[in-house]
Amino acid sequence: MAMTYSRHQQPSTSTLKMAAKTQPCKSDCACGGEPSRSYSASPQGADLLKVTSPSDDFPVQKQQQTDNIAFVDNVVDLNKILDDDLFLAVWRQANAPMFVRALSDPSIQVEDLPMFEGVVSPDTVADVMKEYLADPPYKLLSPEKHLCALDEEDLDELVDHIEQLVDVFANISREAGFFVNAGGEQQLPSVHVKLRAVGDNACRYWHQDCVPFRMITTYRGPCTEWVLPALSKKTLARRQFDSEHAQSLSHHDVALFKGRGDTDGDAPLRCDAPGVVHRSPRTEGSGVVRLVLVLDIPDGWRKSEKKQVTP
C-alpha cells in the first residue's frame, strides 16, 4: 500500500504502520517481491554482497552508445530515455556511494536495513524519509530492538541520493507529458518510491515492465540483469532460463528502463515492444538479501491520456 505525503502533512505512526505492510509485487515488476524479514547470508552469499564496479568481463557495455542504449556521466542526461529509439539509459557514477559499501556488510540483519515505500514529491522526500527511517514502524512491530544498519552520515547520504533521483525522475516524467490534469493544467509531480529488501528471486524470469519507464538501482547485493534489445525475442522465448547474453548492472549504475506501457500484466508478451528485457539476479540458497530502489510514476498519473513515451 503506497501512501501519499504532501509538504504540510507528515505521515503519522499509524499511517506508516499500514505502509509497512507491503504486498508482493506483480509478476512483471522488477522491484522485488515480498519484503524479506529473516535471512542469514551463507559464506558463499557473503561473496555476493561485494560492491561491484563496471566489469571488464562485459566490454560490450562500454560500446553501447547506440540508438537503443546510452550510458551517461551526468544524472540529468537520463532524460535521453525520452528519445523514441532509446530503450535504456544508465547513469554510471564514477564511484559507488559510500553507504553502499556500508550496506555490503554480511553481518547486517534484514530488520536493520533501511526500507521505505510511499508516494512523495521532490520537495518532501528528504524530510519524509529521514523522519520515517529514524524510527520506522516495522521496527515498532518487532519484539526486539533493532538499530539502523547505517550511521547518521551514511543515512544522510542515502536520503540525499534518493532525493536527487526523485527530482530527476519527476522532471523526466513531467517532460514526458505526465502530471497534466483534465483541464490541461500542469500539476506538481510526485514519485512512487520503493526502497525494499528482497531475499528471494522475486522477478527471476526474463520480462518487460508494464510501465512507461522505471528507475532502478541496487544498494546491496547482486544487481539487475538485462539483455540487448536485439536479443529480446530470443530471451523471452526461454524466459525461465539463464542467458549467455545476460549483462549486469553494477553498484555504480542507476538505470532508467523503458517499459512496454500500461498493459495488463497478464497480457501476452510483446517482443516488438520497446521495453528492456531484464530480471532479478539468481540468489536462491545464498541467504543474500538485496536492497533495491525503484522509482515509478504513481498509478493515477500513469493512466493519463497525455503523451506517452511508449506506444
mmCIF file of C-alpha atoms in Angstrom:
data_model
loop_
_atom_site.group_PDB
_atom_site.id
_atom_site.type_symbol
_atom_site.label_atom_id
_atom_site.label_comp_id
_atom_site.label_asym_id
_atom_site.label_seq_id
_atom_site.Cartn_x
_atom_site.Cartn_y
_atom_site.Cartn_z
ATOM 1 C CA MET A 1 0.000 0.000 0.000
ATOM 2 C CA ALA A 2 1.546 3.307 -1.053
ATOM 3 C CA MET A 3 0.911 6.441 0.960
ATOM 4 C CA THR A 4 0.908 9.981 -0.424
ATOM 5 C CA TYR A 5 2.530 12.717 1.639
ATOM 6 C CA SER A 6 2.250 16.451 0.969
ATOM 7 C CA ARG A 7 4.526 19.222 2.191
ATOM 8 C CA HIS A 8 2.192 20.111 5.059
ATOM 9 C CA GLN A 9 1.052 16.632 6.004
ATOM 10 C CA GLN A 10 3.665 14.358 7.528
ATOM 11 C CA PRO A 11 2.812 10.668 7.935
ATOM 12 C CA SER A 12 1.511 9.575 11.304
ATOM 13 C CA THR A 13 2.809 6.473 13.077
ATOM 14 C CA SER A 14 -0.437 4.609 12.408
ATOM 15 C CA THR A 15 -0.280 5.526 8.716
ATOM 16 C CA LEU A 16 3.291 4.314 8.438
ATOM 17 C CA LYS A 17 2.416 1.059 10.179
ATOM 18 C CA MET A 18 -0.026 0.445 7.346
ATOM 19 C CA ALA A 19 2.630 1.347 4.774
ATOM 20 C CA ALA A 20 4.958 -1.186 6.349
ATOM 21 C CA LYS A 21 2.537 -3.994 5.495
ATOM 22 C CA THR A 22 3.676 -4.158 1.881
ATOM 23 C CA GLN A 23 2.341 -6.714 -0.541
ATOM 24 C CA PRO A 24 4.040 -8.963 -3.089
ATOM 25 C CA CYS A 25 4.888 -7.359 -6.415
ATOM 26 C CA LYS A 26 3.181 -8.319 -9.638
ATOM 27 C CA SER A 27 4.920 -10.865 -11.838
ATOM 28 C CA ASP A 28 6.024 -8.182 -14.264
ATOM 29 C CA CYS A 29 7.568 -5.950 -11.596
ATOM 30 C CA ALA A 30 11.323 -5.516 -11.347
ATOM 31 C CA CYS A 31 11.321 -4.011 -7.895
ATOM 32 C CA GLY A 32 11.460 -7.255 -5.953
ATOM 33 C CA GLY A 33 8.832 -9.317 -4.243
ATOM 34 C CA GLU A 34 7.711 -9.859 -0.681
ATOM 35 C CA PRO A 35 9.922 -7.741 1.634
ATOM 36 C CA SER A 36 12.315 -10.001 3.499
ATOM 37 C CA ARG A 37 12.246 -10.477 7.248
ATOM 38 C CA SER A 38 14.742 -13.107 8.377
ATOM 39 C CA TYR A 39 17.596 -14.271 6.199
ATOM 40 C CA SER A 40 21.206 -15.111 7.035
ATOM 41 C CA ALA A 41 23.860 -14.999 4.355
ATOM 42 C CA SER A 42 25.879 -18.157 3.825
ATOM 43 C CA PRO A 43 29.668 -17.886 3.295
ATOM 44 C CA GLN A 44 29.148 -18.001 -0.479
ATOM 45 C CA GLY A 45 26.333 -15.488 -0.088
ATOM 46 C CA ALA A 46 28.686 -13.066 1.634
ATOM 47 C CA ASP A 47 30.767 -13.065 -1.542
ATOM 48 C CA LEU A 48 27.668 -11.938 -3.467
ATOM 49 C CA LEU A 49 27.451 -8.870 -1.238
ATOM 50 C CA LYS A 50 30.688 -7.403 -2.553
ATOM 51 C CA VAL A 51 30.377 -3.961 -4.107
ATOM 52 C CA THR A 52 30.627 -4.291 -7.884
ATOM 53 C CA SER A 53 32.153 -1.997 -10.500
ATOM 54 C CA PRO A 54 31.541 -1.893 -14.262
ATOM 55 C CA SER A 55 33.032 -5.200 -15.325
ATOM 56 C CA ASP A 56 35.791 -5.729 -17.848
ATOM 57 C CA ASP A 57 34.131 -9.083 -18.480
ATOM 58 C CA PHE A 58 31.424 -7.279 -20.444
ATOM 59 C CA PRO A 59 33.319 -4.942 -22.820
ATOM 60 C CA VAL A 60 30.137 -4.660 -24.882
ATOM 61 C CA GLN A 61 28.745 -2.489 -22.068
ATOM 62 C CA LYS A 62 31.377 0.109 -22.878
ATOM 63 C CA GLN A 63 30.294 0.203 -26.518
ATOM 64 C CA GLN A 64 26.577 0.673 -26.088
ATOM 65 C CA GLN A 65 26.371 4.325 -27.087
ATOM 66 C CA THR A 66 23.872 3.261 -29.759
ATOM 67 C CA ASP A 67 20.362 4.220 -30.777
ATOM 68 C CA ASN A 68 18.968 1.824 -28.144
ATOM 69 C CA ILE A 69 21.322 2.082 -25.133
ATOM 70 C CA ALA A 70 23.029 5.079 -23.543
ATOM 71 C CA PHE A 71 25.492 5.270 -20.650
ATOM 72 C CA VAL A 72 25.766 8.821 -19.285
ATOM 73 C CA ASP A 73 28.133 10.555 -16.870
ATOM 74 C CA ASN A 74 25.610 13.104 -15.606
ATOM 75 C CA VAL A 75 22.369 12.074 -13.902
ATOM 76 C CA VAL A 76 20.307 14.742 -15.692
ATOM 77 C CA ASP A 77 21.212 13.113 -19.003
ATOM 78 C CA LEU A 78 18.967 10.193 -18.089
ATOM 79 C CA ASN A 79 16.309 12.219 -19.903
ATOM 80 C CA LYS A 80 17.686 10.598 -23.055
ATOM 81 C CA ILE A 81 15.138 7.870 -22.279
ATOM 82 C CA LEU A 82 12.574 10.192 -23.889
ATOM 83 C CA ASP A 83 14.174 9.547 -27.276
ATOM 84 C CA ASP A 84 11.858 7.268 -29.225
ATOM 85 C CA ASP A 85 14.620 4.831 -30.153
ATOM 86 C CA LEU A 86 16.240 4.610 -26.721
ATOM 87 C CA PHE A 87 15.321 1.622 -24.521
ATOM 88 C CA LEU A 88 17.757 2.007 -21.620
ATOM 89 C CA ALA A 89 19.640 4.939 -20.100
ATOM 90 C CA VAL A 90 22.228 4.286 -17.372
ATOM 91 C CA TRP A 91 23.890 6.882 -15.171
ATOM 92 C CA ARG A 92 27.301 5.364 -14.478
ATOM 93 C CA GLN A 93 28.646 7.088 -11.368
ATOM 94 C CA ALA A 94 32.424 7.430 -11.017
ATOM 95 C CA ASN A 95 32.231 5.686 -7.650
ATOM 96 C CA ALA A 96 29.647 3.658 -5.798
ATOM 97 C CA PRO A 97 28.141 5.714 -2.933
ATOM 98 C CA MET A 98 29.869 5.209 0.430
ATOM 99 C CA PHE A 99 26.647 3.993 2.058
ATOM 100 C CA VAL A 100 26.558 1.138 -0.475
ATOM 101 C CA ARG A 101 29.867 -0.082 0.933
ATOM 102 C CA ALA A 102 28.464 0.125 4.461
ATOM 103 C CA LEU A 103 25.411 -1.923 3.406
ATOM 104 C CA SER A 104 27.618 -4.688 1.971
ATOM 105 C CA ASP A 105 28.474 -5.917 5.490
ATOM 106 C CA PRO A 106 27.199 -9.543 5.589
ATOM 107 C CA SER A 107 26.542 -9.336 9.334
ATOM 108 C CA ILE A 108 23.698 -6.826 8.827
ATOM 109 C CA GLN A 109 20.302 -8.212 9.817
ATOM 110 C CA VAL A 110 17.377 -7.747 7.459
ATOM 111 C CA GLU A 111 15.399 -5.888 10.127
ATOM 112 C CA ASP A 112 18.174 -3.287 10.288
ATOM 113 C CA LEU A 113 18.136 -2.418 6.589
ATOM 114 C CA PRO A 114 16.545 0.936 5.700
ATOM 115 C CA MET A 115 13.185 0.321 3.986
ATOM 116 C CA PHE A 116 10.517 2.722 2.792
ATOM 117 C CA GLU A 117 7.549 2.957 0.459
ATOM 118 C CA GLY A 118 5.442 5.997 -0.332
ATOM 119 C CA VAL A 119 4.332 8.500 -2.958
ATOM 120 C CA VAL A 120 6.259 11.702 -2.373
ATOM 121 C CA SER A 121 7.104 14.950 -4.110
ATOM 122 C CA PRO A 122 10.691 16.083 -4.795
ATOM 123 C CA ASP A 123 10.455 18.782 -2.134
ATOM 124 C CA THR A 124 9.185 16.471 0.622
ATOM 125 C CA VAL A 125 11.007 13.187 0.046
ATOM 126 C CA ALA A 126 14.059 14.026 2.169
ATOM 127 C CA ASP A 127 12.112 15.154 5.242
ATOM 128 C CA VAL A 128 9.617 12.292 4.988
ATOM 129 C CA MET A 129 12.293 9.628 4.615
ATOM 130 C CA LYS A 130 14.513 10.970 7.380
ATOM 131 C CA GLU A 131 11.594 11.073 9.816
ATOM 132 C CA TYR A 132 10.463 7.599 8.792
ATOM 133 C CA LEU A 133 13.890 5.938 8.882
ATOM 134 C CA ALA A 134 14.701 7.473 12.262
ATOM 135 C CA ASP A 135 12.056 5.232 13.871
ATOM 136 C CA PRO A 136 10.359 3.054 11.240
ATOM 137 C CA PRO A 137 7.096 1.355 12.204
ATOM 138 C CA TYR A 138 8.215 -2.099 11.084
ATOM 139 C CA LYS A 139 10.698 -1.931 13.960
ATOM 140 C CA LEU A 140 7.967 -0.894 16.375
ATOM 141 C CA LEU A 141 6.184 -4.096 15.394
ATOM 142 C CA SER A 142 9.273 -6.204 16.134
ATOM 143 C CA PRO A 143 9.668 -7.834 19.561
ATOM 144 C CA GLU A 144 13.355 -6.953 19.511
ATOM 145 C CA LYS A 145 15.110 -3.611 19.449
ATOM 146 C CA HIS A 146 16.952 -3.025 16.185
ATOM 147 C CA LEU A 147 19.363 -0.347 15.051
ATOM 148 C CA CYS A 148 19.649 1.027 11.534
ATOM 149 C CA ALA A 149 22.426 -0.592 9.525
ATOM 150 C CA LEU A 150 23.684 2.869 8.572
ATOM 151 C CA ASP A 151 25.159 5.531 10.826
ATOM 152 C CA GLU A 152 23.861 9.087 10.623
ATOM 153 C CA GLU A 153 26.337 10.184 7.960
ATOM 154 C CA ASP A 154 25.636 7.212 5.697
ATOM 155 C CA LEU A 155 21.895 7.558 6.219
ATOM 156 C CA ASP A 156 22.033 11.213 5.207
ATOM 157 C CA GLU A 157 23.960 10.236 2.069
ATOM 158 C CA LEU A 158 21.344 7.582 1.241
ATOM 159 C CA VAL A 159 18.479 10.051 1.595
ATOM 160 C CA ASP A 160 20.357 12.699 -0.415
ATOM 161 C CA HIS A 161 20.968 10.166 -3.189
ATOM 162 C CA ILE A 162 17.310 9.176 -3.324
ATOM 163 C CA GLU A 163 16.224 12.822 -3.226
ATOM 164 C CA GLN A 164 18.431 13.545 -6.238
ATOM 165 C CA LEU A 165 16.990 10.617 -8.175
ATOM 166 C CA VAL A 166 13.408 11.536 -7.263
ATOM 167 C CA ASP A 167 13.976 15.062 -8.560
ATOM 168 C CA VAL A 168 15.434 13.817 -11.848
ATOM 169 C CA PHE A 169 12.720 11.178 -12.296
ATOM 170 C CA ALA A 170 9.964 13.717 -11.600
ATOM 171 C CA ASN A 171 11.381 16.148 -14.156
ATOM 172 C CA ILE A 172 11.655 13.436 -16.803
ATOM 173 C CA SER A 173 8.078 12.301 -16.104
ATOM 174 C CA ARG A 174 6.808 15.849 -16.415
ATOM 175 C CA GLU A 175 8.751 16.362 -19.642
ATOM 176 C CA ALA A 176 7.163 13.150 -20.957
ATOM 177 C CA GLY A 177 3.728 14.736 -20.604
ATOM 178 C CA PHE A 178 2.532 13.339 -17.285
ATOM 179 C CA PHE A 179 1.080 15.378 -14.387
ATOM 180 C CA VAL A 180 -1.320 17.338 -16.561
ATOM 181 C CA ASN A 181 -4.925 17.358 -15.373
ATOM 182 C CA ALA A 182 -8.072 17.067 -17.494
ATOM 183 C CA GLY A 183 -8.117 20.825 -17.896
ATOM 184 C CA GLY A 184 -4.620 20.856 -19.378
ATOM 185 C CA GLU A 185 -3.060 22.383 -16.272
ATOM 186 C CA GLN A 186 0.397 21.266 -15.158
ATOM 187 C CA GLN A 187 0.351 19.702 -11.687
ATOM 188 C CA LEU A 188 3.173 19.221 -9.197
ATOM 189 C CA PRO A 189 4.894 15.915 -9.963
ATOM 190 C CA SER A 190 5.067 13.047 -7.495
ATOM 191 C CA VAL A 191 7.025 9.789 -7.457
ATOM 192 C CA HIS A 192 6.258 6.331 -6.074
ATOM 193 C CA VAL A 193 9.389 5.432 -4.092
ATOM 194 C CA LYS A 194 10.047 1.792 -3.146
ATOM 195 C CA LEU A 195 13.163 1.019 -1.097
ATOM 196 C CA ARG A 196 12.799 -2.703 -0.479
ATOM 197 C CA ALA A 197 14.750 -5.590 0.980
ATOM 198 C CA VAL A 198 14.489 -8.570 -1.357
ATOM 199 C CA GLY A 199 15.518 -12.003 -0.140
ATOM 200 C CA ASP A 200 14.222 -14.204 -2.933
ATOM 201 C CA ASN A 201 14.207 -14.451 -6.722
ATOM 202 C CA ALA A 202 11.233 -12.129 -6.938
ATOM 203 C CA CYS A 203 11.475 -11.360 -10.660
ATOM 204 C CA ARG A 204 13.584 -14.337 -11.677
ATOM 205 C CA TYR A 205 12.022 -14.710 -15.139
ATOM 206 C CA TRP A 206 13.056 -12.503 -18.020
ATOM 207 C CA HIS A 207 10.351 -9.901 -18.552
ATOM 208 C CA GLN A 208 9.409 -6.376 -19.543
ATOM 209 C CA ASP A 209 7.752 -3.976 -17.107
ATOM 210 C CA CYS A 210 4.172 -2.783 -17.615
ATOM 211 C CA VAL A 211 5.085 0.871 -17.108
ATOM 212 C CA PRO A 212 6.156 3.709 -19.419
ATOM 213 C CA PHE A 213 9.572 3.732 -17.727
ATOM 214 C CA ARG A 214 11.064 2.770 -14.375
ATOM 215 C CA MET A 215 14.215 3.778 -12.490
ATOM 216 C CA ILE A 216 16.143 1.027 -10.694
ATOM 217 C CA THR A 217 19.344 0.939 -8.685
ATOM 218 C CA THR A 218 20.691 -1.682 -6.301
ATOM 219 C CA TYR A 219 22.223 -0.599 -2.989
ATOM 220 C CA ARG A 220 23.042 -4.072 -1.652
ATOM 221 C CA GLY A 221 23.645 -7.450 -3.241
ATOM 222 C CA PRO A 222 23.719 -8.506 -6.904
ATOM 223 C CA CYS A 223 22.327 -6.047 -9.426
ATOM 224 C CA THR A 224 19.658 -6.300 -12.117
ATOM 225 C CA GLU A 225 20.490 -8.323 -15.236
ATOM 226 C CA TRP A 226 19.420 -7.335 -18.756
ATOM 227 C CA VAL A 227 19.905 -8.213 -22.412
ATOM 228 C CA LEU A 228 20.357 -6.115 -25.513
ATOM 229 C CA PRO A 229 17.091 -5.199 -27.301
ATOM 230 C CA ALA A 230 18.081 -7.270 -30.332
ATOM 231 C CA LEU A 231 18.012 -10.337 -28.086
ATOM 232 C CA SER A 232 14.608 -9.655 -26.508
ATOM 233 C CA LYS A 233 12.579 -12.158 -28.525
ATOM 234 C CA LYS A 234 15.122 -14.943 -28.104
ATOM 235 C CA THR A 235 15.425 -14.336 -24.358
ATOM 236 C CA LEU A 236 11.673 -14.099 -23.726
ATOM 237 C CA ALA A 237 11.151 -17.381 -25.538
ATOM 238 C CA ARG A 238 13.262 -19.002 -22.805
ATOM 239 C CA ARG A 239 12.291 -16.624 -20.036
ATOM 240 C CA GLN A 240 12.821 -19.078 -17.168
ATOM 241 C CA PHE A 241 16.378 -19.976 -18.239
ATOM 242 C CA ASP A 242 19.750 -18.282 -17.876
ATOM 243 C CA SER A 243 21.044 -16.440 -20.928
ATOM 244 C CA GLU A 244 24.598 -16.434 -22.200
ATOM 245 C CA HIS A 245 23.904 -12.888 -23.385
ATOM 246 C CA ALA A 246 22.957 -11.549 -19.945
ATOM 247 C CA GLN A 247 24.629 -8.382 -18.779
ATOM 248 C CA SER A 248 24.574 -6.985 -15.266
ATOM 249 C CA LEU A 249 24.355 -3.507 -13.885
ATOM 250 C CA SER A 250 26.800 -2.587 -11.116
ATOM 251 C CA HIS A 251 26.615 -0.593 -7.899
ATOM 252 C CA HIS A 252 27.892 2.395 -9.884
ATOM 253 C CA ASP A 253 24.751 2.351 -12.012
ATOM 254 C CA VAL A 254 21.329 3.970 -11.873
ATOM 255 C CA ALA A 255 19.225 2.625 -14.731
ATOM 256 C CA LEU A 256 16.137 4.064 -16.377
ATOM 257 C CA PHE A 257 14.382 1.215 -18.188
ATOM 258 C CA LYS A 258 11.729 1.862 -20.795
ATOM 259 C CA GLY A 259 8.756 -0.469 -20.289
ATOM 260 C CA ARG A 260 6.084 -1.814 -22.597
ATOM 261 C CA GLY A 261 3.498 0.679 -21.395
ATOM 262 C CA ASP A 262 0.419 0.387 -19.248
ATOM 263 C CA THR A 263 -0.767 -3.014 -20.385
ATOM 264 C CA ASP A 264 -2.379 -5.731 -18.337
ATOM 265 C CA GLY A 265 0.259 -7.760 -16.510
ATOM 266 C CA ASP A 266 -1.400 -10.927 -17.863
ATOM 267 C CA ALA A 267 -1.317 -9.721 -21.464
ATOM 268 C CA PRO A 268 0.801 -11.665 -23.969
ATOM 269 C CA LEU A 269 4.480 -10.744 -24.050
ATOM 270 C CA ARG A 270 5.193 -8.159 -26.723
ATOM 271 C CA CYS A 271 8.562 -8.922 -28.239
ATOM 272 C CA ASP A 272 8.174 -5.919 -30.535
ATOM 273 C CA ALA A 273 7.653 -3.502 -27.635
ATOM 274 C CA PRO A 274 10.478 -1.149 -26.589
ATOM 275 C CA GLY A 275 10.644 -2.427 -23.014
ATOM 276 C CA VAL A 276 14.066 -3.682 -21.974
ATOM 277 C CA VAL A 277 14.059 -7.388 -21.102
ATOM 278 C CA HIS A 278 15.589 -7.924 -17.673
ATOM 279 C CA ARG A 279 15.328 -9.961 -14.465
ATOM 280 C CA SER A 280 16.407 -10.115 -10.837
ATOM 281 C CA PRO A 281 19.717 -11.943 -10.293
ATOM 282 C CA ARG A 282 19.532 -15.554 -9.133
ATOM 283 C CA THR A 283 20.307 -15.714 -5.406
ATOM 284 C CA GLU A 284 18.458 -18.827 -4.238
ATOM 285 C CA GLY A 285 20.155 -20.686 -1.393
ATOM 286 C CA SER A 286 22.636 -17.901 -0.707
ATOM 287 C CA GLY A 287 20.769 -16.197 2.124
ATOM 288 C CA VAL A 288 21.580 -12.876 0.459
ATOM 289 C CA VAL A 289 19.129 -10.025 0.967
ATOM 290 C CA ARG A 290 19.322 -7.289 -1.639
ATOM 291 C CA LEU A 291 18.310 -3.658 -1.098
ATOM 292 C CA VAL A 292 16.735 -2.217 -4.231
ATOM 293 C CA LEU A 293 15.394 1.257 -5.007
ATOM 294 C CA VAL A 294 12.620 1.572 -7.603
ATOM 295 C CA LEU A 295 11.005 4.815 -8.761
ATOM 296 C CA ASP A 296 7.713 4.783 -10.672
ATOM 297 C CA ILE A 297 5.116 7.226 -11.923
ATOM 298 C CA PRO A 298 2.163 6.914 -9.473
ATOM 299 C CA ASP A 299 -0.756 4.830 -10.769
ATOM 300 C CA GLY A 300 -3.178 7.733 -11.014
ATOM 301 C CA TRP A 301 -0.947 9.554 -13.489
ATOM 302 C CA ARG A 302 0.241 6.541 -15.498
ATOM 303 C CA LYS A 303 -3.253 6.145 -16.972
ATOM 304 C CA SER A 304 -3.165 9.687 -18.355
ATOM 305 C CA GLU A 305 -4.235 10.170 -21.960
ATOM 306 C CA LYS A 306 -1.467 12.710 -22.338
ATOM 307 C CA LYS A 307 1.634 11.999 -24.342
ATOM 308 C CA GLN A 308 3.157 8.607 -23.578
ATOM 309 C CA VAL A 309 6.772 7.610 -24.084
ATOM 310 C CA THR A 310 5.871 4.129 -25.293
ATOM 311 C CA PRO A 311 3.369 3.113 -27.975
#
